[in-house]
Coordinates of C-alpha atoms in Angstrom, one line a residue:
M1320 CA -72.9 70.5 36.4
L1321 CA -74.0 68.1 33.7
G1322 CA -71.8 69.9 31.2
I1323 CA -68.8 69.4 33.5
K1324 CA -69.6 65.7 34.0
F1325 CA -70.0 65.2 30.2
L1326 CA -66.7 66.8 29.6
F1327 CA -65.1 64.6 32.2
L1328 CA -66.5 61.4 30.8
R1329 CA -65.5 62.5 27.3
S1330 CA -61.9 63.1 28.5
Q1331 CA -61.8 59.7 30.2
A1332 CA -63.0 58.1 27.0
K1333 CA -60.3 59.8 25.0
M1334 CA -57.7 58.7 27.5
W1335 CA -59.0 55.1 27.4
S1336 CA -58.9 55.1 23.7
L1337 CA -55.4 56.4 23.8
Q1338 CA -54.3 53.7 26.2
N1339 CA -55.8 51.0 23.9
L1340 CA -54.1 52.5 21.0
L1341 CA -50.7 52.7 22.7
F1342 CA -51.1 49.1 23.8
T1343 CA -51.9 48.0 20.3
I1344 CA -49.0 50.0 18.9
C1345 CA -46.7 48.4 21.4
I1346 CA -47.8 44.9 20.5
A1347 CA -47.5 45.7 16.8
L1348 CA -44.1 47.3 17.3
R1349 CA -42.9 44.3 19.2
W1350 CA -44.1 41.9 16.5
V1351 CA -42.6 44.2 13.8
T1352 CA -39.3 44.3 15.7
N1353 CA -39.0 40.6 15.9
A1354 CA -40.1 40.2 12.3
G1355 CA -37.6 42.9 11.3
G1356 CA -34.7 41.1 13.0
V1357 CA -34.5 38.4 10.3
I1358 CA -32.3 35.4 11.3
R1359 CA -30.3 34.4 8.4
V1360 CA -29.0 30.8 8.4
M1361 CA -26.9 29.0 5.8
G1362 CA -26.5 25.2 5.5
Y1363 CA -24.9 22.6 3.2
L1364 CA -27.0 20.2 1.2
G1365 CA -27.0 16.7 2.6
N1366 CA -26.1 17.9 6.0
Q1367 CA -27.9 19.4 9.0
V1368 CA -28.4 22.9 10.1
K1369 CA -29.3 24.6 13.5
I1370 CA -31.8 27.5 13.7
S1371 CA -31.5 29.3 17.0
C1372 CA -34.2 31.8 18.0
P1373 CA -34.1 34.0 21.1
Y1374 CA -37.2 35.1 23.0
G1375 CA -38.0 37.7 25.7
E1376 CA -38.0 37.3 29.4
G1377 CA -41.2 35.9 30.9
Y1378 CA -41.8 33.4 28.1
E1379 CA -39.6 30.6 29.4
S1380 CA -42.6 28.3 30.1
Y1381 CA -44.4 29.1 26.9
E1382 CA -44.5 26.7 24.0
K1383 CA -42.2 27.3 21.1
Y1384 CA -42.3 26.0 17.5
L1385 CA -40.9 26.3 14.0
C1386 CA -43.2 26.7 11.0
K1387 CA -43.2 27.6 7.3
N1388 CA -45.4 29.6 5.0
D1389 CA -48.3 31.2 6.8
C1390 CA -47.8 29.2 10.0
G1391 CA -51.2 27.5 9.9
D1392 CA -51.8 24.3 11.7
D1393 CA -50.5 22.3 8.8
D1394 CA -47.4 24.5 8.5
V1395 CA -46.0 23.8 12.0
L1396 CA -43.0 21.6 11.6
I1397 CA -42.1 20.8 15.3
T1398 CA -43.0 22.1 18.8
T1399 CA -41.4 21.9 22.2
S1400 CA -44.5 19.9 23.2
N1401 CA -43.3 17.1 20.8
P1402 CA -39.6 17.9 20.5
R1403 CA -38.3 15.0 18.3
K1404 CA -39.3 13.9 14.8
T1405 CA -37.5 12.2 11.9
K1406 CA -36.3 15.3 10.2
Y1407 CA -36.6 17.9 13.0
M1408 CA -35.5 18.2 16.7
I1409 CA -36.1 21.2 19.0
H1410 CA -34.5 22.2 22.3
D1411 CA -35.4 25.1 24.6
D1412 CA -32.6 26.6 26.7
K1413 CA -34.7 28.5 29.2
R1414 CA -31.7 29.9 31.0
A1415 CA -30.3 31.5 27.8
R1416 CA -33.9 32.1 26.5
I1417 CA -33.0 30.5 23.1
F1418 CA -34.7 27.6 21.5
T1419 CA -32.9 25.8 18.7
T1420 CA -34.3 23.7 15.9
T1421 CA -32.1 21.2 14.1
V1422 CA -33.1 20.2 10.5
F1423 CA -31.5 17.0 9.3
N1424 CA -30.7 15.7 5.8
L1425 CA -31.1 19.0 4.0
L1426 CA -32.6 19.0 0.6
S1427 CA -32.8 21.8 -1.9
T1428 CA -36.5 22.1 -1.2
D1429 CA -35.7 22.9 2.5
G1430 CA -34.3 26.3 1.6
G1431 CA -36.5 29.4 2.1
K1432 CA -38.4 31.3 4.8
Y1433 CA -39.3 29.9 8.2
W1434 CA -40.8 31.4 11.4
C1435 CA -39.8 30.9 15.0
G1436 CA -43.0 31.1 17.0
V1437 CA -43.9 31.5 20.7
T1438 CA -47.4 30.5 21.6
R1439 CA -49.3 32.8 23.9
N1440 CA -52.9 34.1 24.4
G1441 CA -53.8 36.3 21.5
A1442 CA -51.3 36.7 18.7
D1443 CA -48.2 34.6 18.9
I1444 CA -44.8 36.1 18.7
Y1445 CA -42.9 35.4 15.5
T1446 CA -39.3 35.8 14.3
E1447 CA -38.5 35.4 10.6
V1448 CA -35.8 33.0 9.5
E1449 CA -34.2 32.8 6.1
L1450 CA -32.5 29.5 5.3
K1451 CA -30.0 29.4 2.4
L1452 CA -28.5 26.1 1.2
V1453 CA -25.3 25.6 -0.8
Q1454 CA -23.3 22.6 -2.1
D1455 CA -21.0 21.0 0.4
S1456 CA -17.8 21.6 -1.5
C1457 CA -15.1 24.2 -2.1
C1458 CA -13.6 26.0 -4.0
D1459 CA -13.4 27.5 -7.5
T1460 CA -9.7 28.3 -7.0
V1461 CA -7.2 25.8 -5.6
T1462 CA -3.6 26.5 -4.6
K1463 CA -1.2 23.6 -5.5
I1464 CA 1.8 22.9 -3.4
Q1465 CA 4.5 20.2 -4.0
S1466 CA 7.0 18.8 -1.5
Y1467 CA 8.9 15.6 -0.8
E1468 CA 8.9 12.8 1.7
G1469 CA 10.7 13.7 4.9
Y1470 CA 10.5 17.4 4.2
S1471 CA 8.4 20.1 5.9
V1472 CA 5.9 22.3 4.1
S1473 CA 4.2 25.6 4.9
I1474 CA 0.6 26.4 3.8
S1475 CA -0.3 30.1 3.7
C1476 CA -3.9 31.1 4.0
T1477 CA -5.1 34.7 3.5
Y1478 CA -8.2 36.3 5.0
E1479 CA -10.0 39.7 5.1
S1480 CA -9.1 42.3 7.7
E1481 CA -12.6 42.1 9.3
Y1482 CA -11.8 38.5 10.4
Q1483 CA -8.6 39.4 12.1
N1484 CA -9.8 38.2 15.5
N1485 CA -11.9 35.3 14.3
L1486 CA -11.0 31.6 14.7
K1487 CA -8.7 30.2 12.0
Y1488 CA -8.2 26.5 11.3
I1489 CA -7.2 24.0 8.7
C1490 CA -8.7 20.6 7.9
R1491 CA -8.2 17.8 5.5
G1492 CA -10.6 17.1 2.7
N1493 CA -13.1 19.2 0.7
R1494 CA -16.2 19.3 2.9
P1495 CA -16.7 22.7 4.5
S1496 CA -19.6 21.4 6.6
T1497 CA -17.4 19.2 8.8
C1498 CA -14.1 21.1 8.4
L1499 CA -14.1 22.8 11.8
Q1500 CA -15.1 19.5 13.7
Q1501 CA -12.2 17.7 11.9
A1502 CA -9.6 20.5 12.2
L1503 CA -6.0 19.4 12.3
V1504 CA -5.0 22.6 14.2
T1505 CA -6.7 25.9 15.1
S1506 CA -5.6 29.4 16.2
E1507 CA -6.8 28.5 19.7
K1508 CA -4.7 25.3 19.8
K1509 CA -1.7 26.4 17.8
Q1510 CA 0.3 23.1 18.1
N1511 CA -1.1 19.6 17.4
G1512 CA 1.4 16.9 16.7
R1513 CA 3.2 17.6 13.4
F1514 CA 1.0 20.6 12.7
R1515 CA 1.5 24.2 13.9
L1516 CA -0.6 27.3 13.1
D1517 CA 0.9 30.8 13.2
D1518 CA -1.4 33.9 12.7
G1519 CA 0.2 36.9 11.2
N1520 CA -2.5 39.4 12.0
I1521 CA -0.8 42.4 10.4
L1522 CA -0.3 40.6 7.1
R1523 CA -3.8 38.9 7.3
I1524 CA -2.2 35.6 6.6
F1525 CA -2.1 32.5 8.8
T1526 CA 0.4 29.8 8.1
V1527 CA 0.2 26.1 8.9
T1528 CA 3.5 24.2 9.0
T1529 CA 4.0 20.4 9.1
G1530 CA 7.1 18.3 9.0
S1531 CA 8.2 14.7 8.3
L1532 CA 6.0 14.5 5.3
V1533 CA 4.9 11.1 3.9
Q1534 CA 3.2 10.3 0.7
S1535 CA -0.1 9.7 2.5
D1536 CA -0.1 13.4 3.4
S1537 CA -1.0 14.2 -0.2
G1538 CA -4.5 15.4 -0.8
S1539 CA -7.0 18.3 -0.4
Y1540 CA -6.9 20.7 2.5
L1541 CA -9.2 23.6 3.5
C1542 CA -8.1 26.8 5.3
G1543 CA -11.1 28.1 7.3
V1544 CA -12.0 31.3 9.0
Q1545 CA -15.0 31.1 11.3
R1546 CA -17.9 33.5 11.0
N1547 CA -20.6 33.6 13.7
S1548 CA -23.6 34.7 11.6
D1549 CA -22.8 33.1 8.3
L1550 CA -21.0 30.2 6.7
D1551 CA -17.2 30.1 7.3
V1552 CA -14.8 31.4 4.7
F1553 CA -12.6 28.8 3.0
S1554 CA -9.7 28.6 0.6
A1555 CA -8.6 25.3 -0.9
V1556 CA -5.1 23.8 -1.1
Q1557 CA -3.9 20.7 -3.0
L1558 CA -0.8 19.2 -1.5
E1559 CA 1.3 16.6 -3.4
V1560 CA 4.1 14.8 -1.5
Q1561 CA 6.4 13.1 -4.0
E1562 CA 8.7 10.2 -3.2
W1563 CA 12.1 11.4 -2.1
C1564 CA 14.6 10.2 -4.6
C1565 CA 17.6 10.9 -6.4
V1566 CA 19.6 11.8 -9.5
T1567 CA 19.1 8.1 -10.5
S1568 CA 17.7 5.0 -9.0
K1569 CA 19.3 1.8 -10.2
K1570 CA 19.7 -1.9 -9.5
T1571 CA 23.0 -3.8 -9.5
S1572 CA 24.2 -7.3 -8.6
G1573 CA 27.4 -9.0 -7.6
T1574 CA 28.8 -12.4 -6.7
A1575 CA 29.6 -13.5 -3.2
G1576 CA 33.3 -13.6 -2.6
H1577 CA 34.1 -11.2 -5.4
P1578 CA 34.7 -7.4 -5.3
L1579 CA 32.1 -5.0 -6.5
T1580 CA 32.3 -1.3 -7.4
L1581 CA 29.4 1.2 -6.9
Q1582 CA 29.4 4.5 -8.9
C1583 CA 27.9 7.6 -7.5
P1584 CA 27.8 10.9 -9.4
Y1585 CA 27.4 14.3 -7.6
P1586 CA 26.9 17.9 -8.6
P1587 CA 30.1 19.8 -9.5
Q1588 CA 29.5 22.3 -6.7
H1589 CA 29.8 19.5 -4.2
R1590 CA 33.4 18.6 -5.1
N1591 CA 34.6 19.7 -1.6
N1592 CA 31.7 18.1 0.3
R1593 CA 32.1 14.9 2.3
K1594 CA 30.9 12.0 0.2
F1595 CA 29.3 8.9 1.8
L1596 CA 27.5 5.6 1.1
C1597 CA 25.0 4.5 3.7
K1598 CA 22.8 1.4 3.8
G1599 CA 19.1 1.2 4.9
D1600 CA 15.6 1.0 3.7
H1601 CA 15.1 4.8 4.1
R1602 CA 17.7 7.6 3.9
N1603 CA 16.7 8.9 7.3
N1604 CA 17.7 5.5 8.9
C1605 CA 20.8 4.2 7.3
N1606 CA 24.4 3.4 8.4
D1607 CA 27.5 4.9 6.8
M1608 CA 29.2 1.8 5.4
V1609 CA 32.6 3.5 4.6
T1610 CA 33.2 4.5 8.2
S1611 CA 31.8 1.3 9.7
Q1612 CA 33.0 -1.4 7.4
S1613 CA 36.7 -2.0 6.5
R1614 CA 35.7 -3.8 3.3
F1615 CA 34.2 -0.6 1.8
T1616 CA 36.7 1.9 0.3
L1617 CA 35.6 5.3 -1.2
R1618 CA 37.5 6.9 -4.0
D1619 CA 36.7 10.4 -5.2
D1620 CA 37.2 11.4 -8.9
V1621 CA 36.8 15.1 -8.9
S1622 CA 37.4 15.4 -12.7
S1623 CA 34.3 13.3 -13.5
S1624 CA 32.2 14.6 -10.5
S1625 CA 31.7 11.2 -9.2
F1626 CA 33.0 8.9 -6.6
S1627 CA 33.2 5.1 -6.4
V1628 CA 32.9 2.7 -3.5
V1629 CA 34.7 -0.7 -3.8
I1630 CA 33.4 -3.6 -1.7
R1631 CA 36.0 -6.3 -1.2
E1632 CA 34.8 -9.9 -0.8
L1633 CA 31.1 -9.3 -1.3
E1634 CA 28.9 -11.1 1.2
A1635 CA 25.3 -12.2 1.0
A1636 CA 24.5 -9.9 3.9
D1637 CA 25.6 -6.9 1.7
A1638 CA 22.4 -7.1 -0.3
G1639 CA 19.9 -4.3 0.3
T1640 CA 19.3 -0.6 -0.4
Y1641 CA 22.2 1.9 -0.5
W1642 CA 22.2 5.7 -0.7
C1643 CA 25.2 7.5 -1.9
G1644 CA 25.5 11.3 -1.9
S1645 CA 27.4 14.5 -1.2
D1646 CA 24.8 16.7 0.6
S1647 CA 24.3 16.3 4.3
Q1648 CA 21.0 18.2 4.1
W1649 CA 19.5 15.5 1.9
R1650 CA 18.2 17.9 -0.6
V1651 CA 16.4 16.3 -3.5
G1652 CA 18.4 15.6 -6.6
N1653 CA 21.8 15.1 -5.0
Y1654 CA 21.7 11.3 -4.4
V1655 CA 21.7 7.9 -6.0
K1656 CA 19.6 5.1 -4.7
I1657 CA 21.1 1.6 -5.4
E1658 CA 19.3 -1.7 -5.0
L1659 CA 22.1 -4.3 -4.6
S1660 CA 21.5 -8.1 -4.9
V1661 CA 24.1 -10.7 -4.2
D1662 CA 24.4 -13.9 -6.3
A1663 CA 25.3 -16.8 -4.0
A1664 CA 25.1 -19.4 -6.8
L1665 CA 28.8 -20.3 -6.4
Y1666 CA 28.3 -21.5 -2.9
A1667 CA 25.8 -24.1 -4.2
V1668 CA 28.5 -25.7 -6.4
Y1669 CA 30.6 -26.8 -3.4
A1670 CA 27.6 -27.7 -1.2
V1671 CA 25.9 -30.1 -3.6
P1672 CA 28.7 -32.8 -3.6
A1673 CA 28.9 -32.9 0.1
V1674 CA 25.1 -33.7 0.3
L1675 CA 25.3 -36.3 -2.5
L1676 CA 28.6 -37.9 -1.5
P1677 CA 27.1 -41.0 0.1
L1678 CA 24.9 -41.6 -2.9
I1679 CA 27.8 -41.2 -5.3
C1680 CA 29.9 -43.7 -3.3
V1681 CA 27.1 -46.3 -3.5
L1682 CA 26.7 -45.8 -7.2
V1683 CA 30.5 -46.2 -7.7
V1684 CA 30.5 -49.5 -5.8
I1685 CA 27.6 -50.8 -7.8
V1686 CA 29.2 -49.9 -11.1
Y1687 CA 32.5 -51.5 -10.0
K1688 CA 30.8 -54.7 -9.0
C1689 CA 28.8 -54.9 -12.2
K1690 CA 32.0 -54.4 -14.3
H1691 CA 33.9 -57.0 -12.2
Y1692 CA 31.2 -59.6 -12.6
K1693 CA 31.0 -58.9 -16.3
A1694 CA 34.7 -59.4 -16.7
K1695 CA 34.7 -62.7 -14.9
G1696 CA 31.8 -63.9 -17.1
D1697 CA 33.7 -62.9 -20.3
N1698 CA 36.8 -64.8 -19.1
A1699 CA 34.7 -67.9 -18.4
V1700 CA 33.1 -67.8 -21.8
M1701 CA 36.5 -67.3 -23.5
N1702 CA 38.1 -70.3 -21.6
R1703 CA 35.2 -72.5 -22.5
N1704 CA 35.4 -71.5 -26.2
T1705 CA 39.1 -72.2 -26.1
L1706 CA 38.6 -75.7 -24.8
K1707 CA 35.9 -76.4 -27.4
E1708 CA 38.2 -75.2 -30.2
E1709 CA 41.0 -77.4 -29.0
G1710 CA 38.6 -80.4 -29.0
L1711 CA 37.4 -79.6 -32.5
E1712 CA 41.0 -79.2 -33.7
E1713 CA 41.7 -82.7 -32.3
V1714 CA 38.7 -84.1 -34.1
M1715 CA 39.7 -82.4 -37.3
G1716 CA 43.2 -83.8 -37.0
A1717 CA 42.0 -87.3 -36.6
A1718 CA 39.7 -86.9 -39.6
E1719 CA 42.6 -85.8 -41.7
S1720 CA 44.5 -89.0 -40.6
D1721 CA 41.5 -91.0 -41.9
I1722 CA 40.7 -92.4 -38.5
Y1723 CA 37.1 -91.7 -39.0
G1724 CA 35.1 -94.0 -40.9
N1725 CA 32.0 -91.9 -40.9
Q1726 CA 32.5 -89.0 -43.3
D1727 CA 29.2 -87.5 -42.4
V1728 CA 30.4 -86.8 -38.9
V1729 CA 33.5 -85.2 -40.2
M1730 CA 31.6 -82.9 -42.5
Y1731 CA 29.3 -82.0 -39.7
S1732 CA 32.2 -81.2 -37.5
K1733 CA 33.7 -78.9 -40.1
K1734 CA 30.5 -77.1 -40.4
Q1735 CA 30.2 -76.7 -36.7
T1736 CA 33.8 -75.4 -36.5
S1737 CA 33.0 -72.7 -39.0
K1738 CA 29.9 -71.8 -37.0
Q1739 CA 31.9 -71.8 -33.8
H1740 CA 34.4 -69.3 -35.2
A1741 CA 31.6 -67.0 -36.3
R1742 CA 29.9 -67.2 -33.0
N1743 CA 33.0 -66.3 -31.0
H1744 CA 32.2 -62.7 -31.9
Y1745 CA 29.0 -62.8 -29.8
D1746 CA 29.6 -63.4 -26.1
D1747 CA 26.0 -63.2 -25.2
E1748 CA 24.8 -66.1 -27.4
D1749 CA 24.8 -69.7 -26.3
D1750 CA 27.3 -71.9 -28.2
P1751 CA 26.3 -75.5 -29.3
D1752 CA 27.5 -78.0 -26.7
Y1753 CA 29.3 -81.0 -28.2
E1754 CA 28.6 -82.9 -25.0
N1755 CA 25.2 -83.6 -26.5
F1756 CA 26.8 -86.1 -28.9
T1757 CA 27.8 -89.5 -27.4
T1758 CA 31.1 -91.2 -28.0
E1759 CA 29.5 -93.9 -30.0
E1760 CA 27.9 -91.3 -32.3
I1761 CA 31.1 -89.4 -33.0
Y1762 CA 33.6 -92.3 -32.9
C1763 CA 31.7 -94.9 -34.8
N1764 CA 34.9 -96.5 -36.3
E1765 CA 37.0 -99.0 -34.3
N1766 CA 40.1 -97.4 -35.8
F1767 CA 39.5 -94.4 -33.4
H1768 CA 40.0 -96.6 -30.4
Q1769 CA 43.1 -98.2 -31.9
A1770 CA 44.7 -94.9 -32.6
N1771 CA 44.1 -93.7 -29.0
R1772 CA 45.8 -96.9 -27.7
R1773 CA 48.9 -96.2 -29.7

């Protein structure tokens, strides 16, 4: 009996040991399974990255955390008990049983191995995470595309066959980290304003088309293909939008009221095309002047592959930008851009006298009066000089008849007569006035009075 009991206890001990062993193996296998399922995450330096870690059912209320190295107390970076720090933030989605840790402002030292942990009694549950960081730029090879203002352009982006059903998109710039968030158009939303995306699955090429280009569309673009478990795949494009212009661009000028001729060359193959001249700041918004203005006449010279437009009686309003061409499709290289200025200087010649006429009239009157007064003054001086000369001649005649007894006066009078003749040449000088001499001084001889009586 004792032997049977011993054998029974021995068998129970073996079974107990086997259960413990199986339990230990299960725990180890579970840990090894989680550890074996390495979560690989890639991020861009200077940006942020999200590390998502799933966990099993029944652990929704357990504490979760992210740690590095050996996951000692000092290695724990953040926990759901204290979910927000300067560099880290953690969130537990209990319904999806995934907790996600966000790491901000990534540095090169942030790359390496991490552990997602679930706290429980006994050994915690760990999942290994490998974080790889790369520069936030792309790419070694760049495809260059040129186009012109007002035109459309198609950008072709290739991808691998394994990404046939993945999301495709295009963004502007050269930063892969923000490309998807700033996508201009995606394969889910194929049309967005001027941009349209078409995915040719068989050819493994998706094409982005945009129209009505402007020069500000020039720059870098990234074609992106989304990958769920890794960084997206990108290819780089450099777009250059050139100013739409012409065979030549020239400036010319004319005078208002006069005719002007504009010369426009065209390719020989356009000899049978309709030629035109339109006016406007942009070719897409200009008016055909030949058909709308009778003053504009077009003459085509097929032999010289050019046509001319004659403008009769040029007006100031004719100044502006003109486009002359022979291609209704506005293809580059078939046009001439002309900047016309109109000289209105001739109009000013006739306008100035009208403004200054009152002032000119006043000046004429003033000049006339000045000359009139000067003429009267000259006549008065001449009359006075004549009278004085007659008086002197009378005195000289009397002297010659020896009626003067005072020879000094006679000599003085002769001298004054000579001076008077010399001074008659200067109207602006005062002449000596003989009225300053009294009768007694001049006629000091009684014979003068006797001669006057006779």
